[in-house]
CSV table of C-alpha atoms in Angstrom, one decimal:
chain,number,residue,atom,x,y,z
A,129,UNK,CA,100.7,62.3,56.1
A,130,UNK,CA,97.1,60.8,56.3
A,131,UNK,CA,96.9,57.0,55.6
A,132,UNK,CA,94.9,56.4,52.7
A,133,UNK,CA,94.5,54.5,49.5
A,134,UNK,CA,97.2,56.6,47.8
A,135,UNK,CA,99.7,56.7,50.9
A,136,UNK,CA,99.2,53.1,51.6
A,137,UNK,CA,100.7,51.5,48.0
A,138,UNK,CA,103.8,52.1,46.9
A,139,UNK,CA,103.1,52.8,43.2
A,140,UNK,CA,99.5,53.9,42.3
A,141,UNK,CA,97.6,51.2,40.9
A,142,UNK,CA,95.4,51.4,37.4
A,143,UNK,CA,91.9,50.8,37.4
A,144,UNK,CA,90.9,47.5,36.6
A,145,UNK,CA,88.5,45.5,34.0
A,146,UNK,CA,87.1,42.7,35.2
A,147,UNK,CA,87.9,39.6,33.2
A,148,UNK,CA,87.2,36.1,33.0
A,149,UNK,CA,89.5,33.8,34.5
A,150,UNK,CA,91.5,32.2,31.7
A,151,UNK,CA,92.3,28.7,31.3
A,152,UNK,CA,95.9,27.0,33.2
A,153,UNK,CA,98.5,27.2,30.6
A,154,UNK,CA,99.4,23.6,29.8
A,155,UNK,CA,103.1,25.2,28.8
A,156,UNK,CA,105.8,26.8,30.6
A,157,UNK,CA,106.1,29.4,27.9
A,158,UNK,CA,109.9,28.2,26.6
A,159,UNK,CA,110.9,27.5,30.2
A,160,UNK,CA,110.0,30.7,32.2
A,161,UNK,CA,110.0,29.5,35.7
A,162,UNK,CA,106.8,29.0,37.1
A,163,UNK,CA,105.2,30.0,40.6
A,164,UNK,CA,102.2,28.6,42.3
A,165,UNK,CA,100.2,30.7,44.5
A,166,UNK,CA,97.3,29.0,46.8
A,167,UNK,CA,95.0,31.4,48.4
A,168,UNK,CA,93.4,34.9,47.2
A,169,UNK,CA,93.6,36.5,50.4
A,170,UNK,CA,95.7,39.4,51.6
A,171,UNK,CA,98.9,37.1,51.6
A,172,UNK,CA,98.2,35.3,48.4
A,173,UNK,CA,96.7,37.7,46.5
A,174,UNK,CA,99.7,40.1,47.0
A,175,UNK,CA,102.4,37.8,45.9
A,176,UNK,CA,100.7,37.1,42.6
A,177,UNK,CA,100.6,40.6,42.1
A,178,UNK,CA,103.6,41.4,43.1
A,179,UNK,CA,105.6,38.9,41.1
A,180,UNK,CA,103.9,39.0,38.2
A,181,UNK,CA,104.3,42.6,37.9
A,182,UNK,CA,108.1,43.3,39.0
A,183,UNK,CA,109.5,40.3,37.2
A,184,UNK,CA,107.8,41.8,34.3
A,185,UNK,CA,106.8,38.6,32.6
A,186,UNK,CA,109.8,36.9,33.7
A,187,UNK,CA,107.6,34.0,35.9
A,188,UNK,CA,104.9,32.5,35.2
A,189,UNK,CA,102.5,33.0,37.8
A,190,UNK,CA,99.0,30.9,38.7
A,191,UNK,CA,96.6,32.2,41.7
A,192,UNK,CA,94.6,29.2,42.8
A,193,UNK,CA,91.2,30.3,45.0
A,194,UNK,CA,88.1,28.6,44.6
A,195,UNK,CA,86.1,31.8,45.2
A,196,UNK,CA,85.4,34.2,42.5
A,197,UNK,CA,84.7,36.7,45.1
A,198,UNK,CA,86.9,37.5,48.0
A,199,UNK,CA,85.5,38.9,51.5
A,200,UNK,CA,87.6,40.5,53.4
A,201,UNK,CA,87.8,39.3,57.1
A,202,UNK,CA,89.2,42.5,58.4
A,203,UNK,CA,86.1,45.4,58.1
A,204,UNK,CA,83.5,41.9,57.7
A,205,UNK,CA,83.0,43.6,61.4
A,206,UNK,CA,81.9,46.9,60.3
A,207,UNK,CA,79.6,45.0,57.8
A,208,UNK,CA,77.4,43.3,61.0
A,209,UNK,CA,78.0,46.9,62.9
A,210,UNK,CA,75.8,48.4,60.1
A,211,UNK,CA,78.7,50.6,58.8
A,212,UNK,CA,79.6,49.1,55.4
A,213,UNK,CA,77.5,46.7,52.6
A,214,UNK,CA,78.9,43.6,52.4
A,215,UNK,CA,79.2,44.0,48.8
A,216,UNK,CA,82.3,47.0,49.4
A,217,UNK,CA,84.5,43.9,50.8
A,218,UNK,CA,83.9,41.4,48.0
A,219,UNK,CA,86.5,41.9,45.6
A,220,UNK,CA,86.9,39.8,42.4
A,221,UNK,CA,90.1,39.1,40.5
A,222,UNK,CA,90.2,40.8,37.4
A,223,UNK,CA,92.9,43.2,38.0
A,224,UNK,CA,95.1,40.4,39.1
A,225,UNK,CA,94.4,38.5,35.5
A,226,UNK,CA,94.8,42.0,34.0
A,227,UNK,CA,98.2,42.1,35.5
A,228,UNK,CA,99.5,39.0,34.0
A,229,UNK,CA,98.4,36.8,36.8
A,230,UNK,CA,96.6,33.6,36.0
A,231,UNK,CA,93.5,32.8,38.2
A,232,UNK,CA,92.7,29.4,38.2
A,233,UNK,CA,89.2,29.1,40.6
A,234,UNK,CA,89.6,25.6,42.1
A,235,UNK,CA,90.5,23.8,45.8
A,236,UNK,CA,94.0,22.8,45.9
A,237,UNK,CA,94.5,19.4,47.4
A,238,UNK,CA,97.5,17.8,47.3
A,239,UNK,CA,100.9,18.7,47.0
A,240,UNK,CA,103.6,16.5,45.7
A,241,UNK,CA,107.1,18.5,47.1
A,242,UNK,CA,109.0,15.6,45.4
A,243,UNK,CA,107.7,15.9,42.0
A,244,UNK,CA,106.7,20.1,42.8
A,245,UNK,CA,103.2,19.4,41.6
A,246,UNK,CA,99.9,20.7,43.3
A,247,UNK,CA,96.6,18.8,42.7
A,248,UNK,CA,93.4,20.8,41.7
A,249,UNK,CA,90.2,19.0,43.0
A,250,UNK,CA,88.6,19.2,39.1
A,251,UNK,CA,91.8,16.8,38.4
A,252,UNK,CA,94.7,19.4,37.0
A,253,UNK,CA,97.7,19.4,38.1
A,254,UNK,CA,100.4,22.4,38.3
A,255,UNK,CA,104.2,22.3,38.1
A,256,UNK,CA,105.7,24.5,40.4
A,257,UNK,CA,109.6,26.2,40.7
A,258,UNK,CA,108.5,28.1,44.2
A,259,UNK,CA,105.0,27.2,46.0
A,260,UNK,CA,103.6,30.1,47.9
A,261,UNK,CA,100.7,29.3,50.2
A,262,UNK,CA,98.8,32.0,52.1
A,263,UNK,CA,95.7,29.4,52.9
A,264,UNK,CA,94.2,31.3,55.8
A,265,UNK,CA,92.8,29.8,59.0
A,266,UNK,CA,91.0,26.7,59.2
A,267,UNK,CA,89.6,25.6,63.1
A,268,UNK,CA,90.7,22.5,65.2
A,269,UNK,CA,88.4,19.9,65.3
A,270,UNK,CA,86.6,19.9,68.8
A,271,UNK,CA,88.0,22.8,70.2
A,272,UNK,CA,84.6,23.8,71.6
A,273,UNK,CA,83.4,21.2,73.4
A,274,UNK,CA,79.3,20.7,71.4
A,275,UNK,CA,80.6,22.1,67.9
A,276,UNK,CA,82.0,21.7,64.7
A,277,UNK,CA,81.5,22.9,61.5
A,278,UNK,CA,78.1,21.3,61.0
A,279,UNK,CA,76.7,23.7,64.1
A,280,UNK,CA,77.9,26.9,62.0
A,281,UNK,CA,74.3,27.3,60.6
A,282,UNK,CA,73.0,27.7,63.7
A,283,UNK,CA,76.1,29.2,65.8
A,284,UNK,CA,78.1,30.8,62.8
A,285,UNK,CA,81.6,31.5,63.8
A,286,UNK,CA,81.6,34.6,61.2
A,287,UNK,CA,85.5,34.2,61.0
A,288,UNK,CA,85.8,33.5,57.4
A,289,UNK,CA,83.9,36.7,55.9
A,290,UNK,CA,80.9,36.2,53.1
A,291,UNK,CA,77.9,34.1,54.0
A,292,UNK,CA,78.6,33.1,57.4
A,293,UNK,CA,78.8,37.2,58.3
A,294,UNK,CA,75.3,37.4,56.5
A,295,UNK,CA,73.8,34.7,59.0
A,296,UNK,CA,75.5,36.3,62.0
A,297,UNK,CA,74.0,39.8,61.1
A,298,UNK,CA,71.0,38.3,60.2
A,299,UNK,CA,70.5,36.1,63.9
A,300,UNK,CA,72.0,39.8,65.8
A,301,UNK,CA,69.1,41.5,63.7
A,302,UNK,CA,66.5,39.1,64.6
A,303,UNK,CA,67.3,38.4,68.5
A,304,UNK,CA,63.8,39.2,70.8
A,305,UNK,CA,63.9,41.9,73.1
A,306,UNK,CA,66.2,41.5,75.7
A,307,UNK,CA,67.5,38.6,74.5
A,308,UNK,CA,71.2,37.0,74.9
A,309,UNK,CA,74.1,37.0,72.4
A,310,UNK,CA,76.7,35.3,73.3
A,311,UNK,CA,80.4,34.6,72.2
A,312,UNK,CA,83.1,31.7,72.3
A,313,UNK,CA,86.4,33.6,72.1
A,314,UNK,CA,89.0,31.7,70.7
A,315,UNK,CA,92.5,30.9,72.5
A,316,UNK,CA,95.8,32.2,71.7
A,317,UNK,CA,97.0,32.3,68.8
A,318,UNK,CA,94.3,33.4,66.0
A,319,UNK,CA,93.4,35.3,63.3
A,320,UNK,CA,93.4,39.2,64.1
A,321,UNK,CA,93.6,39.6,67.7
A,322,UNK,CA,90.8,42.3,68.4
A,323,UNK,CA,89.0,40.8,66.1
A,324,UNK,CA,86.5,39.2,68.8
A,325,UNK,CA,86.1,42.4,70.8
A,326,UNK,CA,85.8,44.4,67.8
A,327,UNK,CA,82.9,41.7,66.8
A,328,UNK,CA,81.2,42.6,70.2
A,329,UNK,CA,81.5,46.6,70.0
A,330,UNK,CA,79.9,46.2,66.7
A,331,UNK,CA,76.6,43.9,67.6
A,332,UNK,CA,76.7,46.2,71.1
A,333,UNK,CA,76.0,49.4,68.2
A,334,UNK,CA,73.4,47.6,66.5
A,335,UNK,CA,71.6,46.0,69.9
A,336,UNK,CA,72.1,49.5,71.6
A,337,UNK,CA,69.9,51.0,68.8
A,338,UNK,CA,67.3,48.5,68.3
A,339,UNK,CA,67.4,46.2,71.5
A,340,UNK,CA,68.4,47.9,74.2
A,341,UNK,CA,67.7,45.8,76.9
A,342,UNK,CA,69.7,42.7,75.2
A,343,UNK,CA,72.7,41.4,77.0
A,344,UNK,CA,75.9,40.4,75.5
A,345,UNK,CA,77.9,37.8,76.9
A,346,UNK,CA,82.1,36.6,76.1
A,347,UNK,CA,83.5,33.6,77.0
A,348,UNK,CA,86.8,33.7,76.7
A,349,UNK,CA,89.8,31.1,77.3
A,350,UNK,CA,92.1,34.3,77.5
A,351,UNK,CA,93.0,36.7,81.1
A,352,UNK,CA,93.9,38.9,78.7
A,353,UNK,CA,92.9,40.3,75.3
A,354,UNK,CA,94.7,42.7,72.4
A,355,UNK,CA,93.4,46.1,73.1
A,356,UNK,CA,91.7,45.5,76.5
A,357,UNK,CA,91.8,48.6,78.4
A,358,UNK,CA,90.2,50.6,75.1
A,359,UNK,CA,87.5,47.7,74.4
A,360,UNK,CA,86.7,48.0,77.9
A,361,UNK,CA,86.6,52.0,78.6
A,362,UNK,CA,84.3,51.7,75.2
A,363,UNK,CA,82.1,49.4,76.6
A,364,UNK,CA,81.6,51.2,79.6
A,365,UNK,CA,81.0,54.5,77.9
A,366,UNK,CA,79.0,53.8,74.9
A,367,UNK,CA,77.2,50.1,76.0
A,368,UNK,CA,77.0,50.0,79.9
A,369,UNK,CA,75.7,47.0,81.8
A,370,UNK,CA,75.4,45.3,78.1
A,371,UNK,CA,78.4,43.6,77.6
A,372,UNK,CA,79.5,41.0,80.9
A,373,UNK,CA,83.3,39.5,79.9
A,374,UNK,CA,84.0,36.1,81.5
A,375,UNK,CA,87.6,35.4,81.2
A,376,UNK,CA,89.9,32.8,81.7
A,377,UNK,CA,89.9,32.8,86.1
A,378,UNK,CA,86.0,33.0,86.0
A,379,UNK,CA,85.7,29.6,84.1
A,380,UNK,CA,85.9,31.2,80.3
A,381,UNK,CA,87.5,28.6,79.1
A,382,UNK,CA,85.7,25.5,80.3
A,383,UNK,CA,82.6,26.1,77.8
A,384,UNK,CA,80.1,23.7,76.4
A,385,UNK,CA,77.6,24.5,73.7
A,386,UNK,CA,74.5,23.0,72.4
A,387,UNK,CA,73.5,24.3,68.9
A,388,UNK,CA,70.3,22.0,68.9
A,389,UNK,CA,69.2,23.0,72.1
A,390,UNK,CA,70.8,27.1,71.9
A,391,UNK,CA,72.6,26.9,75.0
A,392,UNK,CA,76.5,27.8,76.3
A,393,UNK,CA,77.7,26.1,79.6
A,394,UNK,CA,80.3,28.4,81.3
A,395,UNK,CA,81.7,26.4,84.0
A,396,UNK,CA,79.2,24.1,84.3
A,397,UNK,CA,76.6,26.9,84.4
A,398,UNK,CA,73.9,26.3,81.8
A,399,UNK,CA,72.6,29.7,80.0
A,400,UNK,CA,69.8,29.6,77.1
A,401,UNK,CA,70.8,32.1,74.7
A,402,UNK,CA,69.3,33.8,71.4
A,403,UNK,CA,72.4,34.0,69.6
A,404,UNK,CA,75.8,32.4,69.7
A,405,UNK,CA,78.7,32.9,68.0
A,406,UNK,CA,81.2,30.4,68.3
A,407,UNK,CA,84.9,31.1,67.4
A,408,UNK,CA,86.8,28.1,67.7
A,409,UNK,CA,90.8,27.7,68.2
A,410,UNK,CA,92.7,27.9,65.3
A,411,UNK,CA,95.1,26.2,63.2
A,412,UNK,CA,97.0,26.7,59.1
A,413,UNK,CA,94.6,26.0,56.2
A,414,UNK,CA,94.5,22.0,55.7
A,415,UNK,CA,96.9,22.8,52.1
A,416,UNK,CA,99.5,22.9,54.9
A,417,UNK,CA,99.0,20.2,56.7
A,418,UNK,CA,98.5,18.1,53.4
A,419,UNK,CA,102.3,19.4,51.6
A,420,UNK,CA,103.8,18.1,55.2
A,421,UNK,CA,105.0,21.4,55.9
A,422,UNK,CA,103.3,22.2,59.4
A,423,UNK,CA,105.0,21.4,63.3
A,424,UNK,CA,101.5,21.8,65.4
A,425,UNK,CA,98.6,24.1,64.2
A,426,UNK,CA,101.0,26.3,62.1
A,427,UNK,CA,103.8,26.3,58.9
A,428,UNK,CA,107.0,27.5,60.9
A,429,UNK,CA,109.1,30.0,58.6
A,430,UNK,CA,112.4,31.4,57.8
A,431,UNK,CA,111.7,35.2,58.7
A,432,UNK,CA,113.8,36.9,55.6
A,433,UNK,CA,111.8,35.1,53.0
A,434,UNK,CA,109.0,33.3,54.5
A,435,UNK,CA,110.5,30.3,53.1
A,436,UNK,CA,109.0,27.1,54.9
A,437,UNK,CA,111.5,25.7,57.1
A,438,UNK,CA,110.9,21.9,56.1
A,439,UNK,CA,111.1,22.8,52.3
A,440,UNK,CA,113.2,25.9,50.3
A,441,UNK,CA,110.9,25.6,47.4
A,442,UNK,CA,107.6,26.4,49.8
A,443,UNK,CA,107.1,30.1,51.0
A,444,UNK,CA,104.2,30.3,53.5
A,445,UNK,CA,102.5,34.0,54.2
A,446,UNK,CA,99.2,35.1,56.6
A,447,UNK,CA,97.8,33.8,59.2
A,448,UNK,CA,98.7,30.0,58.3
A,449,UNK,CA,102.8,30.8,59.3
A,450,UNK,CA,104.3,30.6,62.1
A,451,UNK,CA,106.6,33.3,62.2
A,452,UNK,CA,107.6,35.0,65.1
A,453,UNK,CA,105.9,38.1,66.7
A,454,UNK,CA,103.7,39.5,64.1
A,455,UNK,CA,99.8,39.3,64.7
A,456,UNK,CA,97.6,36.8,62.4
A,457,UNK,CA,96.6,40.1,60.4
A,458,UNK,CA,96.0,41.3,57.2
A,459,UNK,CA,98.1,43.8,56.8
A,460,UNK,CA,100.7,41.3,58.2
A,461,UNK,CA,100.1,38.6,55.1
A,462,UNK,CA,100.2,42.1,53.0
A,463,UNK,CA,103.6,43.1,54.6
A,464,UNK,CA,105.2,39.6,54.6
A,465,UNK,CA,103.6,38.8,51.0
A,466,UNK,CA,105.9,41.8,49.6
A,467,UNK,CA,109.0,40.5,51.2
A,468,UNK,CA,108.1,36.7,50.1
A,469,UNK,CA,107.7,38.0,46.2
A,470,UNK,CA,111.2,39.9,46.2
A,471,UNK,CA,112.8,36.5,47.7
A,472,UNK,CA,111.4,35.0,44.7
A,473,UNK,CA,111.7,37.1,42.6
A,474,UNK,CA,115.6,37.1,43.5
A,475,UNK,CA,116.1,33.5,43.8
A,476,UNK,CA,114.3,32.6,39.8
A,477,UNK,CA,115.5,35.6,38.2
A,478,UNK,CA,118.6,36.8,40.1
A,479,UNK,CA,117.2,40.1,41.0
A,480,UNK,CA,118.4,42.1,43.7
A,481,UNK,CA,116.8,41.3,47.4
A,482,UNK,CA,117.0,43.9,50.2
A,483,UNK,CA,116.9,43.1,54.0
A,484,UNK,CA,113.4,42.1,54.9
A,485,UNK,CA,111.3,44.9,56.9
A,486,UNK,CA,107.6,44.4,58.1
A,487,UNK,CA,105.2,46.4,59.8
A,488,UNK,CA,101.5,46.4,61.1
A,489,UNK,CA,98.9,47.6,62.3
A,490,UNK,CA,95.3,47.0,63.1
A,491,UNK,CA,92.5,49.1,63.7
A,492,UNK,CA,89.4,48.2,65.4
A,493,UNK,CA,85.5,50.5,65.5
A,494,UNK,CA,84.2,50.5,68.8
A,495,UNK,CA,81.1,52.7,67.9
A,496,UNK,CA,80.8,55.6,65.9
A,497,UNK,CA,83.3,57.6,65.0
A,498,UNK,CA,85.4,56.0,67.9
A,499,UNK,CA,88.6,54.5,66.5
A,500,UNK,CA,91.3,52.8,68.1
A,501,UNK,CA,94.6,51.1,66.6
A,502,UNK,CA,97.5,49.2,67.5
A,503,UNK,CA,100.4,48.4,65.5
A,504,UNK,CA,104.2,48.4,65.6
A,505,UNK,CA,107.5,47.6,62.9
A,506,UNK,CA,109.1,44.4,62.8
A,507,UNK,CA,112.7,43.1,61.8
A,508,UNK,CA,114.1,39.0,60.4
A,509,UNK,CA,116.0,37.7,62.5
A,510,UNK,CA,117.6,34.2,62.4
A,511,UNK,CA,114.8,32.8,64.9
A,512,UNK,CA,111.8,34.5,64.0
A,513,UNK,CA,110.4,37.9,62.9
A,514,UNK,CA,111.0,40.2,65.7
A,515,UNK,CA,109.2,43.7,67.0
A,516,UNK,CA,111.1,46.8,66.9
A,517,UNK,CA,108.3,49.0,68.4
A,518,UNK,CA,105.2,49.7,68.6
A,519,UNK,CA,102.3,52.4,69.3
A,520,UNK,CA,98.7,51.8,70.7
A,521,UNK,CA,95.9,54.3,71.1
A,522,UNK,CA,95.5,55.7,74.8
A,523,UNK,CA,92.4,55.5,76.5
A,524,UNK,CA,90.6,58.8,77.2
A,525,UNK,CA,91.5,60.2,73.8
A,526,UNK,CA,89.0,63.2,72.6
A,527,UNK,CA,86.4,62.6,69.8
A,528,UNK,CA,88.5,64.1,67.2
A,529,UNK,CA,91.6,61.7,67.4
A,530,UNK,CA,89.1,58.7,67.2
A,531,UNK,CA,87.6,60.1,64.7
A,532,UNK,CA,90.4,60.7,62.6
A,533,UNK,CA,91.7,56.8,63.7
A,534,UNK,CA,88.8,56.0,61.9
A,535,UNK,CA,88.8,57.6,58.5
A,536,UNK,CA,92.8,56.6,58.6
A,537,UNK,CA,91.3,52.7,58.7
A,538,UNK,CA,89.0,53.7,55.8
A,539,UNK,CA,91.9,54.7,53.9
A,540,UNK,CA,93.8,51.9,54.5
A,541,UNK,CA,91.2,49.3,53.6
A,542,UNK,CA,90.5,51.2,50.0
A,543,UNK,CA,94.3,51.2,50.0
A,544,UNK,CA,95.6,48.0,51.0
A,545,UNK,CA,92.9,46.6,48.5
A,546,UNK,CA,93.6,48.1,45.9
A,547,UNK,CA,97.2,46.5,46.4
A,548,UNK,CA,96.0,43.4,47.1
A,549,UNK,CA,93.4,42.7,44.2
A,550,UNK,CA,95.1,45.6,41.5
A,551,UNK,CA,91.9,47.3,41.5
């Protein structure tokens, strides 16, 4: 059966009326337990829903996101290719309040795992039985030698979707004739693994068409990368000579970058460039880091609940856990969201839980009409969450199967949502 927005949820989903966000409750509504959510993403915004609807007003449930509109990371891509309007990945949040969900737009910043409070930044604060954070990424400070987040203006790292994918599309857009673009992959592990190479198929399709003589260069820490031998055979068939990758035994990871100046040092070798698009290692949104919950970069988790393993009353979804095998996706933080909300659903009502199950996959453009995908199912184990197996596209596949890879992606992103956001 074809993927799409039907397929993809389990229940079909009402169409929504955008609403206001209401006011936090100042009660507990005669001692319904109470769950905290921080972060609207594809984790986050999942759980909310998800709790709220199958406890059927049995918890009390507050989304915190400062952003009254969400961009979507996965298909921002598609947005800089040219394929999609930026404004059919903003999503708003008025089929989660329509749902029973309580949006409160505000920066989280502080948890108190003693007292189960989280601080707002406009000076509420929000009792909590169980604390779900799906935060997203945030990057490591001076992970690219020349940058931090005061350079994204001029070398946008486009990884968290909105305004910063505007600027990139914009600077790809306005390069000179046979001008450079250039990209600072980011190490192992980060958010959505072809992400990067997907990123360089798409300004490839736009320079092929309006600046064909441009070049396109990768730096990357990496001697490998998640779909290599497809992003690869695509480059060579639809983009040839454009796209030189410089990987980890050529001196892609010993980069150096000048926003002021616009130039990337790659081993020591100086290049002026047009464009540059820096994507910096990763680590768990700061929310993490500030509840104590984190061991390195990430928020290491209990597989069959995504319960944090430094605190019972924390779940932690997405990109910010550290939980085994999955990929930093979202149809991961979608996958592991639904599993989170039955755990808490079954530990503040008594309802029933059933063994975890998770799956994935993720699906990458490399021009158009030319689809590929990787994915696989996934299992809780004691240690971590663990792969069952897995499928990849092939290389050499006709037009028609990447065709139809395609439209299956476009069916999954109306589907997955329209799961996430009720809508």
């Amino acid at each position: 059966m074809p993927l799409n927005r039907r397929t993809f949820m389990v229940k079909g989903v009402a169409a929504a009326t955008v609403l206001s966000a209401p006011h936090v409750r100042a009660d507990n509504h005669a001692g319904k337990p109470k769950v905290v959510v921080i972060g609207g993403g594809a984790g986050g915004a999942t759980a909310a829903r998800y709790i709220a609807k199958d406890s059927k007003g049995e918890i009390d449930v507050i989304l915190v996101e400062p952003s009254r509109m969400y961009y979507t990371c996965f298909f921002s891509n598609l947005y800089i290719g040219g394929f999609r309007e930026l404004s059919s990945i903003g999503h708003s949040y008025g089929g989660l309040t329509k749902g029973g969900v309580n949006v409160v737009h505000d920066w989280a910043v502080g948890v108190d795992r003693a007292a189960k409070t989280v601080s707002l930044a406009g000076g509420a604060v929000l009792n909590y039985d169980r604390l779900v954070l799906s935060p997203g990424i945030d990057f490591v400070d001076g992970a690219v030698p020349g940058w931090d987040v005061t350079s994204q203006n001029k070398m946008p790292h486009a990884y968290k979707a909105g305004s910063q994918s505007e600027l990139l599309k914009a600077q790809v857009e306005s390069m000179p004739q046979g001008g450079t673009f250039a990209m600072v992959a980011p190490p192992n592990p980060f958010r959505c693994p072809p992400g990067p190479y997907e990123r360089i198929s798409m300004v490839a399709h736009v320079l092929k068409e309006t600046n064909p003589t441009a070049k396109i260069i990768i730096a990357d820490p990496k001697p490998k990368f998640s779909k290599m031998a497809l992003f690869q055979e695509g480059w060579a068939d639809n983009y040839s000579g454009m796209v030189d990758w410089i990987g980890e035994e050529f001196g892609g990871g010993n980069v150096e970058v000048n926003a002021d100046e616009m130039t990337l040092s790659i081993d020591g070798e100086v290049t002026k460039v047009d464009v540059c698009n820096v994507i910096p290692a990763m680590k768990a949104g700061r929310i993490c880091e500030l509840a104590g919950i984190t061991e390195g970069n990430w928020a290491p988790v209990h597989a069959a609940t995504m319960q944090s393993r430094v605190d019972e009353n924390i779940h932690v979804l997405g990109d910010a856990s550290a939980q085994g095998d999955m990929p930093k996706s979202g149809f991961s933080a979608n996958s592991q969201a639904k599993v989170c909300a039955m755990a808490v659903r079954g530990a503040l009502t008594g309802s029933k839980v059933f063994p975890a199950k998770f799956s994935n996959t993720c699906w990458s453009l490399i021009d158009t009409d030319n689809g590929v995908k990787v994915g696989a199912t996934y299992e809780a184990t004691d240690e971590k969450i663990a792969k069952v197996d897995g499928f990849i596209s092939s290389t050499g596949e006709d037009a028609a199967l990447r065709k139809a890879t395609f439209e299956e992606s476009v069916g999954w992103y109306a589907g997955i949502t329209a799961d996430m956001f009720g809508s």
